[in-house]
Amino acid sequence: MNRIVFLGASLFLMTALSFAQIGEIASRLGLGNSTLSNTKISSGLKQALQIGAEQAVKLTGRPDGYFGNPEIKILMPNNMRTLEKGLRMVGYGPKVDGFVLSMNRAAEAAAPAARKIFIDAITAISFDDAHRILSGGDTAATSYFKEKTTPQLTAAFRPVVERTMAKNGVTQQYDALLSQVKEIPFAKNQDLDISHYVVSKALDGLFFELGQEERKIRQDPAAQTTSLLKEVFGRH
């Protein structure tokens, strides 16, 4: 009889522990209070995304937003990276630096165009999308944005990048550097759509910053700046 009582008590304790662990896991996933309605979860997520998107655009779409940030600074294209040292050694360092600066200035000019596209994507998020994003990894929302908005962002960024590069003479600088490369013995012929390169790197930098902002909101209570964010993302 005593053995039966002991086994029953042990089973009860193990069950209680399981529920506690489940609650802890849910909390760590950022699910917060399980009684939150779909509407509140969706509203909280959309608010977080809007705050994160606005901050990412603000950080990138300003002078030195790209150029002054080593994490997203646009560097020489890969097809010229190995020749960059050679160009500098023969006195073309200032031209290389000017070319790099101009590419980053073009990206900084294009970044504000992302704001409306991000807001439209946030508005279109469904309840199911919200649940998946909320319970996903630390950059699940950024991955969602990347999947949903890259074509529109590319289309919006390219004309701005091209106008800014034309104004700063980026294409001419690139052609001038290529002409010097061709004079280097054994150098291979280089060919690159420089506008496509800058747009691609600009988007990489924008999504990197968006991911950083998303991590803050998920992990840092100080970044949960509204009562709704605290309720949806807060640790319990």
C-alpha positions as CSV (number, residue, x, y, z in Angstrom):
1,M,0.0,0.0,0.0
2,N,2.8,2.4,1.0
3,R,4.5,1.6,-2.3
4,I,1.4,2.5,-4.3
5,V,1.1,5.8,-2.4
6,F,4.7,6.6,-3.0
7,L,4.4,5.9,-6.7
8,G,1.3,8.0,-7.0
9,A,3.0,10.9,-5.2
10,S,6.0,10.6,-7.5
11,L,3.9,10.6,-10.6
12,F,2.0,13.7,-9.4
13,L,5.4,15.5,-8.7
14,M,6.7,14.6,-12.2
15,T,3.5,15.9,-13.8
16,A,3.7,19.2,-11.9
17,L,7.3,19.6,-12.9
18,S,6.4,19.0,-16.5
19,F,3.8,21.8,-16.5
20,A,6.4,24.1,-14.9
21,Q,8.9,23.3,-17.5
22,I,6.4,23.8,-20.3
23,G,5.6,27.2,-18.8
24,E,9.2,28.1,-18.7
25,I,9.8,27.0,-22.3
26,A,6.8,29.1,-23.4
27,S,8.1,32.1,-21.6
28,R,11.6,31.7,-23.2
29,L,10.0,31.5,-26.6
30,G,8.5,34.9,-26.0
31,L,4.9,33.6,-25.9
32,G,4.2,35.3,-22.7
33,N,0.8,34.9,-21.1
34,S,-1.0,32.0,-22.9
35,T,-4.3,33.8,-22.4
36,L,-3.3,36.5,-24.8
37,S,-5.9,36.9,-27.6
38,N,-4.9,36.6,-31.3
39,T,-5.7,40.2,-31.7
40,K,-3.4,41.3,-28.9
41,I,-0.6,39.0,-30.1
42,S,-0.9,40.4,-33.7
43,S,-1.1,44.0,-32.5
44,G,1.9,43.5,-30.2
45,L,4.0,42.0,-33.0
46,K,3.0,44.6,-35.5
47,Q,3.9,47.4,-33.0
48,A,7.3,45.7,-32.4
49,L,7.9,45.4,-36.2
50,Q,7.0,49.0,-36.8
51,I,9.3,50.2,-34.1
52,G,12.1,48.0,-35.3
53,A,11.6,48.9,-39.0
54,E,11.5,52.6,-38.3
55,Q,14.8,52.4,-36.3
56,A,16.5,50.3,-38.9
57,V,15.6,52.8,-41.6
58,K,16.7,55.7,-39.4
59,L,20.0,54.1,-38.7
60,T,20.8,53.3,-42.3
61,G,19.2,56.2,-44.1
62,R,21.5,58.9,-42.7
63,P,25.0,60.2,-43.4
64,D,27.5,57.4,-42.5
65,G,24.6,55.0,-41.8
66,Y,26.5,52.5,-44.0
67,F,29.9,54.0,-44.4
68,G,30.4,54.6,-40.7
69,N,29.2,51.1,-39.6
70,P,31.8,48.4,-40.1
71,E,29.1,45.7,-39.9
72,I,27.3,46.9,-43.0
73,K,29.8,49.2,-44.8
74,I,29.8,48.4,-48.6
75,L,33.3,47.4,-49.6
76,M,35.0,46.9,-53.0
77,P,33.3,44.2,-55.1
78,N,34.7,40.8,-54.6
79,N,35.9,40.7,-58.2
80,M,38.2,43.6,-57.5
81,R,39.1,42.9,-53.8
82,T,42.2,41.0,-54.6
83,L,43.4,43.8,-56.9
84,E,42.6,46.6,-54.4
85,K,46.0,46.4,-52.8
86,G,47.7,46.7,-56.2
87,L,45.7,49.7,-57.1
88,R,46.6,51.4,-53.8
89,M,50.3,50.5,-54.3
90,V,50.4,52.3,-57.7
91,G,48.8,55.5,-56.3
92,Y,45.1,54.9,-56.8
93,G,44.2,54.7,-53.1
94,P,42.3,58.0,-53.0
95,K,40.2,56.9,-56.0
96,V,39.4,53.6,-54.4
97,D,38.4,55.4,-51.2
98,G,36.2,57.8,-53.2
99,F,34.5,55.0,-55.0
100,V,33.8,53.1,-51.8
101,L,32.4,56.3,-50.1
102,S,30.1,57.0,-53.1
103,M,28.7,53.5,-53.1
104,N,27.8,53.9,-49.4
105,R,26.3,57.3,-50.0
106,A,24.0,55.8,-52.6
107,A,22.8,53.1,-50.2
108,E,22.2,55.7,-47.5
109,A,20.1,57.8,-49.9
110,A,18.0,54.7,-50.9
111,A,17.3,53.4,-47.3
112,P,14.3,55.7,-46.5
113,A,12.4,54.2,-49.4
114,A,12.1,51.0,-47.3
115,R,9.8,52.7,-44.8
116,K,6.5,52.5,-46.7
117,I,7.3,49.0,-48.0
118,F,7.9,47.7,-44.5
119,I,4.7,49.3,-43.2
120,D,2.7,47.7,-46.0
121,A,4.2,44.3,-45.2
122,I,3.4,44.8,-41.5
123,T,-0.3,45.6,-42.3
124,A,-0.6,42.4,-44.3
125,I,0.6,40.1,-41.5
126,S,-2.1,37.5,-40.7
127,F,-2.8,36.0,-37.2
128,D,-1.1,32.8,-38.3
129,D,1.9,34.7,-39.5
130,A,2.0,36.6,-36.2
131,H,2.0,33.4,-34.2
132,R,4.8,31.8,-36.3
133,I,6.9,34.9,-36.1
134,L,6.4,35.4,-32.4
135,S,7.3,31.8,-31.5
136,G,10.2,31.7,-34.0
137,G,13.9,32.5,-33.6
138,D,15.3,35.9,-32.6
139,T,15.2,37.1,-36.2
140,A,12.1,35.4,-37.4
141,A,10.4,38.6,-38.3
142,T,13.4,39.8,-40.2
143,S,13.4,36.6,-42.2
144,Y,9.7,37.1,-42.9
145,F,10.4,40.7,-44.1
146,K,13.3,39.6,-46.3
147,E,11.1,37.0,-48.0
148,K,8.1,39.2,-48.5
149,T,9.7,42.6,-49.3
150,T,13.0,42.0,-51.2
151,P,11.5,42.3,-54.7
152,Q,9.7,45.6,-53.8
153,L,12.7,46.9,-52.0
154,T,15.0,46.1,-54.9
155,A,12.7,47.9,-57.3
156,A,12.4,50.9,-55.0
157,F,16.1,51.1,-54.2
158,R,17.6,50.8,-57.7
159,P,16.4,54.1,-59.2
160,V,17.5,56.0,-56.1
161,V,20.9,54.2,-56.1
162,E,21.3,54.9,-59.8
163,R,20.5,58.6,-59.4
164,T,22.8,59.0,-56.5
165,M,25.6,57.2,-58.2
166,A,25.2,59.3,-61.3
167,K,25.3,62.4,-59.2
168,N,28.5,61.2,-57.5
169,G,30.1,59.8,-60.6
170,V,30.2,56.2,-59.2
171,T,29.9,54.4,-62.5
172,Q,32.6,56.6,-64.0
173,Q,34.8,55.9,-61.0
174,Y,34.3,52.2,-61.4
175,D,35.1,52.4,-65.1
176,A,38.2,54.4,-64.4
177,L,39.4,51.8,-61.8
178,L,38.7,49.0,-64.3
179,S,40.8,50.7,-66.9
180,Q,43.7,50.7,-64.4
181,V,43.1,47.1,-63.5
182,K,43.4,46.1,-67.2
183,E,46.9,47.7,-67.2
184,I,48.0,45.3,-64.4
185,P,49.8,42.3,-65.9
186,F,47.8,39.0,-65.6
187,A,44.7,40.8,-64.3
188,K,41.5,39.1,-65.4
189,N,38.8,41.0,-67.3
190,Q,36.3,42.3,-64.8
191,D,32.5,42.8,-65.4
192,L,29.9,43.8,-62.9
193,D,26.5,45.5,-62.7
194,I,27.6,48.0,-60.1
195,S,24.0,49.3,-59.5
196,H,22.9,45.7,-58.7
197,Y,25.9,45.3,-56.4
198,V,25.1,48.4,-54.4
199,V,21.4,47.6,-54.2
200,S,22.1,44.1,-53.0
201,K,24.6,45.2,-50.3
202,A,22.3,48.0,-49.2
203,L,19.5,45.5,-48.6
204,D,21.9,43.2,-46.8
205,G,22.8,46.1,-44.4
206,L,19.2,47.1,-43.9
207,F,18.1,43.6,-43.0
208,F,21.1,43.2,-40.7
209,E,20.0,46.3,-38.7
210,L,16.4,45.2,-38.7
211,G,17.6,41.9,-37.2
212,Q,19.5,43.7,-34.5
213,E,16.5,45.7,-33.6
214,E,14.3,42.6,-33.5
215,R,16.7,40.9,-31.1
216,K,16.6,43.9,-28.8
217,I,12.8,43.9,-28.6
218,R,12.7,40.2,-27.9
219,Q,15.5,40.0,-25.4
220,D,15.9,43.4,-23.7
221,P,13.1,44.6,-21.4
222,A,14.4,48.2,-21.8
223,A,13.6,47.9,-25.6
224,Q,10.0,46.9,-24.8
225,T,8.9,50.5,-24.6
226,T,5.1,50.1,-24.4
227,S,2.8,48.2,-22.1
228,L,1.7,46.0,-25.1
229,L,5.2,45.1,-26.0
230,K,5.9,44.1,-22.4
231,E,2.8,42.0,-22.3
232,V,3.5,40.2,-25.5
233,F,7.3,39.9,-25.3
234,G,8.0,40.1,-21.6
235,R,9.6,37.3,-19.7
236,H,7.4,35.8,-16.9
